[in-house]
PDB file of C-alpha atoms in Angstrom:
ATOM      1  CA  MET H 133      10.107 146.544 150.330  1.00 42.00           C
ATOM      2  CA  PHE H 134      10.661 144.209 147.439  1.00 42.00           C
ATOM      3  CA  THR H 135       9.950 145.518 143.939  1.00 44.00           C
ATOM      4  CA  ARG H 136       9.900 144.282 140.397  1.00 40.00           C
ATOM      5  CA  ARG H 137      13.630 145.113 140.253  1.00 40.00           C
ATOM      6  CA  GLN H 138      14.435 142.003 142.259  1.00 42.00           C
ATOM      7  CA  PHE H 139      15.678 138.787 140.783  1.00 37.00           C
ATOM      8  CA  VAL H 140      12.991 136.107 140.274  1.00 37.00           C
ATOM      9  CA  PHE H 141      14.428 132.675 140.665  1.00 36.00           C
ATOM     10  CA  GLY H 142      11.661 130.907 138.764  1.00 40.00           C
ATOM     11  CA  ALA H 143       8.824 128.795 140.022  1.00 37.00           C
ATOM     12  CA  VAL H 144       9.109 127.825 143.663  1.00 38.00           C
ATOM     13  CA  ALA H 145       7.425 125.063 145.601  1.00 38.00           C
ATOM     14  CA  ALA H 146       6.793 125.188 149.315  1.00 38.00           C
ATOM     15  CA  ALA H 147       8.357 122.234 151.052  1.00 39.00           C
ATOM     16  CA  THR H 148       6.132 120.341 153.461  1.00 37.00           C
ATOM     17  CA  ALA H 149       7.035 118.933 156.841  1.00 36.00           C
ATOM     18  CA  GLY H 150       8.951 115.699 156.652  1.00 38.00           C
ATOM     19  CA  SER H 151       9.903 116.121 152.993  1.00 41.00           C
ATOM     20  CA  ALA H 152      11.915 112.950 152.597  1.00 38.00           C
ATOM     21  CA  GLY H 153      12.993 113.901 149.060  1.00 41.00           C
ATOM     22  CA  LEU H 154      14.907 117.008 150.199  1.00 43.00           C
ATOM     23  CA  ARG H 155      18.506 116.478 151.290  1.00 41.00           C
ATOM     24  CA  PHE H 156      21.529 118.439 152.360  1.00 42.00           C
ATOM     25  CA  ALA H 157      24.799 117.492 150.722  1.00 43.00           C
ATOM     26  CA  GLY H 158      26.672 115.315 153.170  1.00 44.00           C
ATOM     27  CA  ALA H 159      24.145 115.835 155.992  1.00 41.00           C
ATOM     28  CA  ALA H 160      22.221 113.246 157.939  1.00 39.00           C
ATOM     29  CA  ASP H 161      18.476 112.956 157.258  1.00 42.00           C
ATOM     30  CA  ALA H 162      17.338 113.893 160.768  1.00 39.00           C
ATOM     31  CA  PRO H 163      18.994 117.321 161.031  1.00 46.00           C
ATOM     32  CA  ALA H 164      18.177 118.059 157.392  1.00 80.00           C
ATOM     33  CA  THR H 165      14.483 117.470 158.012  1.00 88.00           C
ATOM     34  CA  ALA H 166      14.557 119.526 161.201  1.00 93.00           C
ATOM     35  CA  ASP H 167      16.215 122.428 159.408  1.00 95.00           C
ATOM     36  CA  LEU H 168      13.735 122.287 156.542  1.00 94.00           C
ATOM     37  CA  ASP H 169      10.801 122.195 158.924  1.00 95.00           C
ATOM     38  CA  ALA H 170      12.093 125.249 160.768  1.00 96.00           C
ATOM     39  CA  LEU H 171      12.720 127.243 157.592  1.00 97.00           C
ATOM     40  CA  THR H 172       9.405 126.403 155.942  1.00 96.00           C
ATOM     41  CA  SER H 173       7.614 127.246 159.186  1.00 97.00           C
ATOM     42  CA  ALA H 174       9.280 130.658 158.945  1.00 97.00           C
ATOM     43  CA  GLY H 175       7.766 131.099 155.474  1.00 97.00           C
ATOM     44  CA  ALA H 176      10.570 129.903 153.211  1.00 98.00           C
ATOM     45  CA  LYS H 177       9.705 128.592 149.762  1.00 98.00           C
ATOM     46  CA  LEU H 178      12.036 125.959 148.432  1.00 97.00           C
ATOM     47  CA  THR H 179      12.942 124.551 145.042  1.00 96.00           C
ATOM     48  CA  GLN H 180      14.637 121.184 144.759  1.00 93.00           C
ATOM     49  CA  ALA H 181      16.522 119.423 141.998  1.00 92.00           C
ATOM     50  CA  GLY H 182      18.288 116.108 142.099  1.00 87.00           C
ATOM     51  CA  GLY H 183      17.223 115.536 145.693  1.00 84.00           C
ATOM     52  CA  ALA H 184      18.816 118.761 146.984  1.00 90.00           C
ATOM     53  CA  VAL H 185      17.425 122.187 147.843  1.00 95.00           C
ATOM     54  CA  THR H 186      18.764 124.493 145.125  1.00 96.00           C
ATOM     55  CA  LYS H 187      16.765 127.696 145.660  1.00 98.00           C
ATOM     56  CA  LEU H 188      15.254 129.369 148.682  1.00 98.00           C
ATOM     57  CA  GLU H 189      13.057 132.447 148.873  1.00 99.00           C
ATOM     58  CA  LEU H 190      12.029 134.063 152.153  1.00 98.00           C
ATOM     59  CA  ARG H 191      10.424 137.472 151.746  1.00 97.00           C
ATOM     60  CA  ASP H 192      10.274 138.286 155.457  1.00 98.00           C
ATOM     61  CA  CYS H 193      13.338 137.359 157.484  1.00 97.00           C
ATOM     62  CA  SER H 194      12.610 139.829 160.273  1.00 95.00           C
ATOM     63  CA  LYS H 195      11.929 137.081 162.796  1.00 94.00           C
ATOM     64  CA  LEU H 196      14.844 134.811 161.922  1.00 97.00           C
ATOM     65  CA  ALA H 197      17.151 133.991 164.805  1.00 97.00           C
ATOM     66  CA  GLU H 198      20.869 133.285 164.603  1.00 98.00           C
ATOM     67  CA  ALA H 199      20.081 129.559 164.574  1.00 97.00           C
ATOM     68  CA  ASP H 200      17.975 130.042 161.443  1.00 98.00           C
ATOM     69  CA  TYR H 201      20.879 131.628 159.576  1.00 98.00           C
ATOM     70  CA  ALA H 202      22.949 128.615 160.608  1.00 98.00           C
ATOM     71  CA  ARG H 203      20.243 126.405 159.080  1.00 97.00           C
ATOM     72  CA  LEU H 204      20.476 128.358 155.845  1.00 98.00           C
ATOM     73  CA  GLY H 205      24.226 127.859 155.855  1.00 98.00           C
ATOM     74  CA  ARG H 206      23.774 124.103 155.948  1.00 96.00           C
ATOM     75  CA  LEU H 207      21.878 124.158 152.639  1.00 96.00           C
ATOM     76  CA  THR H 208      25.126 123.621 150.784  1.00 96.00           C
ATOM     77  CA  GLY H 209      23.416 122.801 147.484  1.00 95.00           C
ATOM     78  CA  LEU H 210      21.813 126.242 147.214  1.00 97.00           C
ATOM     79  CA  LYS H 211      22.359 128.057 143.936  1.00 98.00           C
ATOM     80  CA  GLY H 212      19.780 130.820 144.448  1.00 99.00           C
ATOM     81  CA  LEU H 213      18.929 132.708 147.656  1.00 99.00           C
ATOM     82  CA  THR H 214      16.418 135.554 148.096  1.00 99.00           C
ATOM     83  CA  LEU H 215      15.988 137.146 151.532  1.00 99.00           C
ATOM     84  CA  GLY H 216      13.715 140.125 152.251  1.00 98.00           C
ATOM     85  CA  ARG H 217      13.468 142.316 155.351  1.00 98.00           C
ATOM     86  CA  CYS H 218      16.632 140.632 156.568  1.00 97.00           C
ATOM     87  CA  THR H 219      17.779 143.183 159.150  1.00 97.00           C
ATOM     88  CA  GLY H 220      19.131 140.249 161.140  1.00 98.00           C
ATOM     89  CA  LEU H 221      21.691 139.561 158.417  1.00 98.00           C
ATOM     90  CA  THR H 222      24.770 141.239 159.883  1.00 98.00           C
ATOM     91  CA  GLU H 223      28.513 140.627 160.063  1.00 97.00           C
ATOM     92  CA  LYS H 224      27.675 138.268 162.927  1.00 98.00           C
ATOM     93  CA  THR H 225      25.213 136.097 161.013  1.00 99.00           C
ATOM     94  CA  LEU H 226      26.666 136.402 157.489  1.00 99.00           C
ATOM     95  CA  PRO H 227      29.601 134.076 158.329  1.00 99.00           C
ATOM     96  CA  LEU H 228      27.018 131.399 159.165  1.00 99.00           C
ATOM     97  CA  LEU H 229      26.278 131.236 155.421  1.00 99.00           C
ATOM     98  CA  ALA H 230      29.903 130.525 154.509  1.00 98.00           C
ATOM     99  CA  GLY H 231      29.046 126.955 153.527  1.00 97.00           C
ATOM    100  CA  LEU H 232      27.069 128.172 150.504  1.00 98.00           C
ATOM    101  CA  THR H 233      29.991 127.832 148.127  1.00 98.00           C
ATOM    102  CA  ALA H 234      27.705 126.709 145.271  1.00 98.00           C
ATOM    103  CA  LEU H 235      25.594 129.879 145.476  1.00 99.00           C
ATOM    104  CA  GLU H 236      25.315 131.594 142.092  1.00 99.00           C
ATOM    105  CA  GLU H 237      22.571 134.182 142.673  1.00 99.00           C
ATOM    106  CA  LEU H 238      21.623 136.141 145.765  1.00 99.00           C
ATOM    107  CA  SER H 239      19.202 138.963 146.477  1.00 99.00           C
ATOM    108  CA  PHE H 240      19.229 140.580 149.931  1.00 99.00           C
ATOM    109  CA  GLU H 241      16.861 143.324 151.070  1.00 99.00           C
ATOM    110  CA  GLY H 242      17.351 145.235 154.301  1.00 98.00           C
ATOM    111  CA  SER H 243      20.622 143.611 155.378  1.00 98.00           C
ATOM    112  CA  GLN H 244      22.661 145.402 158.056  1.00 98.00           C
ATOM    113  CA  ILE H 245      26.214 144.494 157.100  1.00 99.00           C
ATOM    114  CA  SER H 246      28.969 147.027 157.744  1.00 98.00           C
ATOM    115  CA  ASP H 247      31.669 147.828 155.217  1.00 99.00           C
ATOM    116  CA  GLU H 248      34.079 145.755 157.310  1.00 98.00           C
ATOM    117  CA  GLY H 249      31.617 142.868 157.382  1.00 98.00           C
ATOM    118  CA  MET H 250      31.471 142.699 153.581  1.00 99.00           C
ATOM    119  CA  LYS H 251      34.698 140.683 153.678  1.00 98.00           C
ATOM    120  CA  HIS H 252      32.618 137.602 154.495  1.00 98.00           C
ATOM    121  CA  PHE H 253      31.184 137.566 150.955  1.00 98.00           C
ATOM    122  CA  ALA H 254      34.505 136.107 149.819  1.00 97.00           C
ATOM    123  CA  ALA H 255      33.108 132.707 150.842  1.00 98.00           C
ATOM    124  CA  PHE H 256      30.626 132.720 147.942  1.00 99.00           C
ATOM    125  CA  ILE H 257      33.156 131.681 145.339  1.00 99.00           C
ATOM    126  CA  SER H 258      30.553 130.634 142.726  1.00 99.00           C
ATOM    127  CA  LEU H 259      28.543 133.863 142.858  1.00 99.00           C
ATOM    128  CA  LYS H 260      27.545 135.248 139.460  1.00 99.00           C
ATOM    129  CA  SER H 261      24.790 137.703 140.357  1.00 99.00           C
ATOM    130  CA  ALA H 262      24.171 139.742 143.527  1.00 99.00           C
ATOM    131  CA  SER H 263      21.465 142.277 144.388  1.00 99.00           C
ATOM    132  CA  PHE H 264      21.419 144.503 147.465  1.00 99.00           C
ATOM    133  CA  PHE H 265      18.228 146.459 148.137  1.00 99.00           C
ATOM    134  CA  HIS H 266      18.230 148.946 151.039  1.00 98.00           C
ATOM    135  CA  PRO H 267      21.553 147.592 152.361  1.00 98.00           C
ATOM    136  CA  SER H 268      22.757 148.983 155.705  1.00 98.00           C
ATOM    137  CA  PHE H 269      20.160 151.737 155.653  1.00 96.00           C
ATOM    138  CA  GLY H 270      20.527 153.928 158.725  1.00 93.00           C
ATOM    139  CA  MET H 271      23.853 152.371 159.722  1.00 97.00           C
ATOM    140  CA  LYS H 272      26.231 154.991 161.093  1.00 95.00           C
ATOM    141  CA  GLY H 273      29.481 155.286 159.145  1.00 96.00           C
ATOM    142  CA  TYR H 274      28.372 153.072 156.254  1.00 98.00           C
ATOM    143  CA  ASN H 275      29.433 154.270 152.785  1.00 98.00           C
ATOM    144  CA  GLY H 276      29.623 151.147 150.609  1.00 99.00           C
ATOM    145  CA  SER H 277      33.415 150.943 150.464  1.00 99.00           C
ATOM    146  CA  GLY H 278      33.131 147.320 151.595  1.00 99.00           C
ATOM    147  CA  PHE H 279      31.908 146.340 148.128  1.00 99.00           C
ATOM    148  CA  ALA H 280      35.572 146.274 147.123  1.00 99.00           C
ATOM    149  CA  ASN H 281      35.664 142.820 148.740  1.00 99.00           C
ATOM    150  CA  LEU H 282      33.577 141.499 145.849  1.00 99.00           C
ATOM    151  CA  LYS H 283      36.485 141.906 143.452  1.00 99.00           C
ATOM    152  CA  ALA H 284      37.724 138.539 144.757  1.00 98.00           C
ATOM    153  CA  LEU H 285      34.618 136.835 143.317  1.00 99.00           C
ATOM    154  CA  THR H 286      35.962 136.156 139.848  1.00 98.00           C
ATOM    155  CA  LYS H 287      32.665 134.754 138.510  1.00 99.00           C
ATOM    156  CA  LEU H 288      30.587 137.771 139.552  1.00 99.00           C
ATOM    157  CA  GLN H 289      29.062 139.416 136.473  1.00 99.00           C
ATOM    158  CA  LYS H 290      25.926 141.213 137.694  1.00 99.00           C
ATOM    159  CA  LEU H 291      25.524 143.563 140.655  1.00 99.00           C
ATOM    160  CA  THR H 292      22.674 145.752 141.928  1.00 99.00           C
ATOM    161  CA  VAL H 293      22.924 148.346 144.714  1.00 99.00           C
ATOM    162  CA  ALA H 294      19.793 150.398 145.426  1.00 99.00           C
ATOM    163  CA  GLY H 295      18.106 152.345 148.199  1.00 98.00           C
ATOM    164  CA  SER H 296      21.116 152.932 150.421  1.00 97.00           C
ATOM    165  CA  PRO H 297      23.485 155.526 151.972  1.00 96.00           C
ATOM    166  CA  PHE H 298      26.073 154.001 149.621  1.00 98.00           C
ATOM    167  CA  ASN H 299      28.058 157.008 148.326  1.00 98.00           C
ATOM    168  CA  ASP H 300      31.058 157.938 146.158  1.00 98.00           C
ATOM    169  CA  ASP H 301      33.326 155.733 148.285  1.00 99.00           C
ATOM    170  CA  GLY H 302      31.023 152.888 147.352  1.00 99.00           C
ATOM    171  CA  MET H 303      31.232 153.799 143.684  1.00 99.00           C
ATOM    172  CA  ALA H 304      35.023 153.788 143.920  1.00 99.00           C
ATOM    173  CA  ALA H 305      34.750 150.264 145.330  1.00 99.00           C
ATOM    174  CA  ILE H 306      32.517 149.220 142.425  1.00 99.00           C
ATOM    175  CA  GLY H 307      35.196 150.506 140.071  1.00 99.00           C
ATOM    176  CA  GLN H 308      37.514 147.820 141.445  1.00 99.00           C
ATOM    177  CA  ILE H 309      35.190 144.928 140.522  1.00 99.00           C
ATOM    178  CA  THR H 310      36.537 144.817 136.999  1.00 99.00           C
ATOM    179  CA  GLN H 311      34.859 141.523 136.083  1.00 99.00           C
ATOM    180  CA  LEU H 312      31.393 143.138 136.207  1.00 99.00           C
ATOM    181  CA  GLN H 313      29.386 143.045 132.993  1.00 99.00           C
ATOM    182  CA  SER H 314      26.145 144.453 134.395  1.00 99.00           C
ATOM    183  CA  PHE H 315      25.580 147.077 137.103  1.00 99.00           C
ATOM    184  CA  ARG H 316      22.327 148.583 138.352  1.00 99.00           C
ATOM    185  CA  THR H 317      22.074 151.423 140.857  1.00 99.00           C
ATOM    186  CA  TRP H 318      19.535 154.017 141.969  1.00 98.00           C
ATOM    187  CA  HIS H 319      18.431 155.855 145.117  1.00 98.00           C
ATOM    188  CA  THR H 320      21.835 156.114 146.792  1.00 98.00           C
ATOM    189  CA  TYR H 321      23.917 159.007 148.166  1.00 97.00           C
ATOM    190  CA  GLN H 322      26.250 158.885 145.199  1.00 96.00           C
ATOM    191  CA  THR H 323      27.079 162.235 143.572  1.00 95.00           C
ATOM    192  CA  PRO H 324      28.135 162.974 139.967  1.00 95.00           C
ATOM    193  CA  ALA H 325      31.765 162.621 141.051  1.00 96.00           C
ATOM    194  CA  GLY H 326      31.178 158.950 141.769  1.00 97.00           C
ATOM    195  CA  THR H 327      29.935 158.204 138.268  1.00 97.00           C
ATOM    196  CA  ALA H 328      33.461 158.458 136.872  1.00 97.00           C
ATOM    197  CA  SER H 329      34.372 155.224 138.678  1.00 98.00           C
ATOM    198  CA  LEU H 330      32.223 153.242 136.249  1.00 98.00           C
ATOM    199  CA  ALA H 331      34.589 154.029 133.386  1.00 98.00           C
ATOM    200  CA  LYS H 332      37.143 151.829 135.170  1.00 98.00           C
ATOM    201  CA  LEU H 333      35.075 148.708 134.448  1.00 99.00           C
ATOM    202  CA  PRO H 334      36.519 147.265 131.206  1.00 99.00           C
ATOM    203  CA  ASN H 335      33.817 144.616 130.790  1.00 99.00           C
ATOM    204  CA  LEU H 336      30.704 146.654 131.611  1.00 99.00           C
ATOM    205  CA  LYS H 337      28.086 146.153 128.897  1.00 99.00           C
ATOM    206  CA  ASP H 338      24.797 146.739 130.702  1.00 99.00           C
ATOM    207  CA  LEU H 339      24.079 149.711 132.982  1.00 99.00           C
ATOM    208  CA  ARG H 340      20.880 150.737 134.731  1.00 99.00           C
ATOM    209  CA  PHE H 341      21.490 154.166 136.226  1.00 99.00           C
ATOM    210  CA  GLY H 342      18.920 156.007 138.302  1.00 98.00           C
ATOM    211  CA  GLN H 343      18.536 159.155 140.346  1.00 97.00           C
ATOM    212  CA  ARG H 344      20.093 159.754 143.753  1.00 96.00           C
ATOM    213  CA  LEU H 345      18.283 159.160 147.024  1.00 94.00           C
ATOM    214  CA  ARG H 346      16.898 162.449 148.275  1.00 92.00           C
ATOM    215  CA  ARG H 347      18.531 163.623 151.500  1.00 89.00           C
ATOM    216  CA  TYR H 348      16.760 165.235 154.443  1.00 84.00           C
ATOM    217  CA  ASP H 349      19.794 165.830 156.652  1.00 85.00           C
ATOM    218  CA  GLY H 350      20.666 169.294 155.403  1.00 85.00           C
ATOM    219  CA  LYS H 351      23.377 168.042 153.043  1.00 87.00           C
ATOM    220  CA  PRO H 352      23.328 168.877 149.297  1.00 88.00           C
ATOM    221  CA  ASN H 353      20.818 167.120 147.071  1.00 90.00           C
ATOM    222  CA  THR H 354      22.987 167.223 143.956  1.00 94.00           C
ATOM    223  CA  LEU H 355      21.367 165.278 141.132  1.00 96.00           C
ATOM    224  CA  THR H 356      23.108 162.072 140.116  1.00 97.00           C
ATOM    225  CA  LEU H 357      21.454 162.021 136.705  1.00 98.00           C
ATOM    226  CA  ASP H 358      21.012 165.120 134.555  1.00 97.00           C
ATOM    227  CA  ASP H 359      22.409 166.467 131.281  1.00 98.00           C
ATOM    228  CA  ALA H 360      25.798 167.159 132.881  1.00 97.00           C
ATOM    229  CA  ALA H 361      26.035 163.637 134.304  1.00 96.00           C
ATOM    230  CA  LEU H 362      25.810 162.192 130.801  1.00 98.00           C
ATOM    231  CA  ASP H 363      29.369 163.409 130.193  1.00 98.00           C
ATOM    232  CA  ASP H 364      30.696 160.635 132.432  1.00 97.00           C
ATOM    233  CA  LEU H 365      28.248 157.990 131.220  1.00 98.00           C
ATOM    234  CA  ALA H 366      29.362 158.701 127.658  1.00 98.00           C
ATOM    235  CA  LYS H 367      32.897 157.685 128.638  1.00 98.00           C
ATOM    236  CA  ILE H 368      31.908 154.068 129.386  1.00 98.00           C
ATOM    237  CA  SER H 369      32.868 152.949 125.904  1.00 98.00           C
ATOM    238  CA  THR H 370      31.960 149.280 126.390  1.00 99.00           C
ATOM    239  CA  LEU H 371      28.243 149.902 127.011  1.00 99.00           C
ATOM    240  CA  GLU H 372      25.743 148.056 124.833  1.00 99.00           C
ATOM    241  CA  LEU H 373      22.614 148.507 126.976  1.00 99.00           C
ATOM    242  CA  LEU H 374      21.820 151.692 128.910  1.00 99.00           C
ATOM    243  CA  TYR H 375      18.738 152.237 131.071  1.00 99.00           C
ATOM    244  CA  LEU H 376      18.181 155.703 132.564  1.00 99.00           C
ATOM    245  CA  ASP H 377      15.554 156.366 135.236  1.00 98.00           C
ATOM    246  CA  GLU H 378      14.146 159.455 136.981  1.00 97.00           C
ATOM    247  CA  ALA H 379      15.596 162.592 135.454  1.00 98.00           C
ATOM    248  CA  ASN H 380      14.929 165.749 133.479  1.00 97.00           C
ATOM    249  CA  LEU H 381      16.964 165.480 130.275  1.00 98.00           C
ATOM    250  CA  THR H 382      17.227 167.266 126.950  1.00 98.00           C
ATOM    251  CA  HIS H 383      18.601 166.505 123.512  1.00 98.00           C
ATOM    252  CA  GLY H 384      21.697 168.514 124.412  1.00 98.00           C
ATOM    253  CA  GLY H 385      22.542 165.993 127.098  1.00 98.00           C
ATOM    254  CA  LEU H 386      21.366 162.798 125.448  1.00 99.00           C
ATOM    255  CA  VAL H 387      23.239 163.482 122.217  1.00 99.00           C
ATOM    256  CA  LYS H 388      26.475 162.965 124.169  1.00 99.00           C
ATOM    257  CA  LEU H 389      25.662 159.250 124.035  1.00 99.00           C
ATOM    258  CA  LYS H 390      26.790 159.268 120.394  1.00 98.00           C
ATOM    259  CA  ALA H 391      30.226 158.589 121.855  1.00 99.00           C
ATOM    260  CA  LEU H 392      29.039 155.102 122.854  1.00 99.00           C
ATOM    261  CA  THR H 393      29.786 153.393 119.560  1.00 98.00           C
ATOM    262  CA  LYS H 394      28.793 149.939 120.853  1.00 99.00           C
ATOM    263  CA  LEU H 395      25.422 151.039 122.235  1.00 99.00           C
ATOM    264  CA  LYS H 396      22.526 148.915 120.975  1.00 99.00           C
ATOM    265  CA  GLU H 397      19.624 149.833 123.261  1.00 99.00           C
ATOM    266  CA  LEU H 398      18.692 152.932 125.252  1.00 99.00           C
ATOM    267  CA  THR H 399      15.702 152.877 127.600  1.00 99.00           C
ATOM    268  CA  LEU H 400      14.300 155.997 129.254  1.00 99.00           C
ATOM    269  CA  GLU H 401      11.926 155.481 132.186  1.00 98.00           C
ATOM    270  CA  ARG H 402      10.402 158.324 134.185  1.00 96.00           C
ATOM    271  CA  ILE H 403      12.445 160.763 132.120  1.00 98.00           C
ATOM    272  CA  ILE H 404      11.098 164.259 131.492  1.00 97.00           C
ATOM    273  CA  VAL H 405      12.182 165.055 127.938  1.00 97.00           C
ATOM    274  CA  PRO H 406      10.455 166.881 125.055  1.00 97.00           C
ATOM    275  CA  ALA H 407       9.075 164.585 122.355  1.00 97.00           C
ATOM    276  CA  ALA H 408      10.865 166.648 119.717  1.00 98.00           C
ATOM    277  CA  ASP H 409      14.166 165.964 121.457  1.00 98.00           C
ATOM    278  CA  ILE H 410      13.548 162.226 121.257  1.00 98.00           C
ATOM    279  CA  GLU H 411      12.962 162.466 117.520  1.00 98.00           C
ATOM    280  CA  LYS H 412      16.238 164.341 117.136  1.00 98.00           C
ATOM    281  CA  LEU H 413      18.001 161.714 119.214  1.00 99.00           C
ATOM    282  CA  LYS H 414      16.659 158.906 117.043  1.00 98.00           C
ATOM    283  CA  ALA H 415      18.141 160.640 114.033  1.00 98.00           C
ATOM    284  CA  ASP H 416      21.453 161.018 115.860  1.00 98.00           C
ATOM    285  CA  LEU H 417      21.507 157.356 116.924  1.00 98.00           C
ATOM    286  CA  PRO H 418      19.971 155.466 113.978  1.00 98.00           C
ATOM    287  CA  LYS H 419      21.439 152.106 115.009  1.00 98.00           C
ATOM    288  CA  VAL H 420      20.259 152.324 118.618  1.00 99.00           C
ATOM    289  CA  LYS H 421      16.880 150.989 119.716  1.00 99.00           C
ATOM    290  CA  ILE H 422      15.413 153.808 121.818  1.00 99.00           C
ATOM    291  CA  THR H 423      12.506 153.037 124.147  1.00 99.00           C
ATOM    292  CA  VAL H 424      10.710 155.777 126.063  1.00 98.00           C
ATOM    293  CA  LYS H 425       8.363 154.592 128.794  1.00 96.00           C
ATOM    294  CA  PRO H 426       5.486 157.054 129.353  1.00 91.00           C
ATOM    295  CA  ILE H 427       5.247 158.768 132.729  1.00 93.00           C
ATOM    296  CA  GLU H 428       1.947 158.387 134.573  1.00 90.00           C
ATOM    297  CA  PRO H 429       0.494 161.738 135.781  1.00 89.00           C
ATOM    298  CA  ALA H 430       0.830 160.746 139.435  1.00 87.00           C
ATOM    299  CA  ASP H 431       4.450 159.750 138.889  1.00 90.00           C
ATOM    300  CA  LEU H 432       5.222 163.014 137.093  1.00 93.00           C
ATOM    301  CA  ASP H 433       4.233 165.132 140.085  1.00 91.00           C
ATOM    302  CA  LYS H 434       6.287 162.942 142.408  1.00 91.00           C
ATOM    303  CA  LEU H 435       9.248 163.017 140.024  1.00 94.00           C
ATOM    304  CA  GLU H 436       9.247 166.800 139.719  1.00 93.00           C
ATOM    305  CA  LYS H 437       9.251 167.175 143.495  1.00 90.00           C
ATOM    306  CA  GLY H 438      12.023 164.622 143.874  1.00 91.00           C
ATOM    307  CA  LEU H 439      14.260 166.408 141.381  1.00 93.00           C
ATOM    308  CA  LYS H 440      14.271 169.645 143.349  1.00 86.00           C
ATOM    309  CA  ALA H 441      17.575 170.517 145.019  1.00 71.00           C
TER     310      ALA H 441
END
């Protein structure tokens, strides 16, 4: 399921059959047209610039065949790629996209790529921003350690990992991607122990940090975000923007953020916290813009249930 958390690549225009103005770099017109026809028939929306396809958005990739991923890989001018419900994107089909060396932004939802298969992302040498929603959900043995392969992408600045069995091994891998400036994560199997890995990112300025994914397999449901967890977040000294989501917090926990001397903005969404505590916090952090997003009654009931151990 795609949400507002996904990247929006701007206005998109559906390409029509026989679009003579759309070209692949270095490809003959006939196969280019055939590929475009196949992809648009599958529901892809395309954006072109300078006679080349530069962005592609396909919200439902569930029916794509291996040949379709090969077609995507021939769009060598792509700079932005959004794929939803892409369970067919695996370590077998991901290498078919290796020709997308100009790709700067990608957003994948539902991919089924193993930790070993993550090595194929090394092909995307121009990548600046990557989002993974529900990656490898249900895959046996997956833990997110394969994200360490992204450290080779020297231009990568923004990364999102959400809705996944990604755990503390995955967080340790994130700690190796030292070029990251922005990281967003929520609804994973990470525990408080994994949070410490974020302090290893010397360039991290922007962090969106949400609650763990509730488990139903009998294993502990330790909260990722609570007053105690703020001890580790307060050690990320480079932070300028901090967004916290889904937690029960108090002034005693939030005041720890005084240690973040570079912090400019703090946003609290779906956070249960007394109004009086927020007023105290504003006095403690006079130079920080603090935004508290109200919790809808229906969301409050759901949140309280989700925060139970």
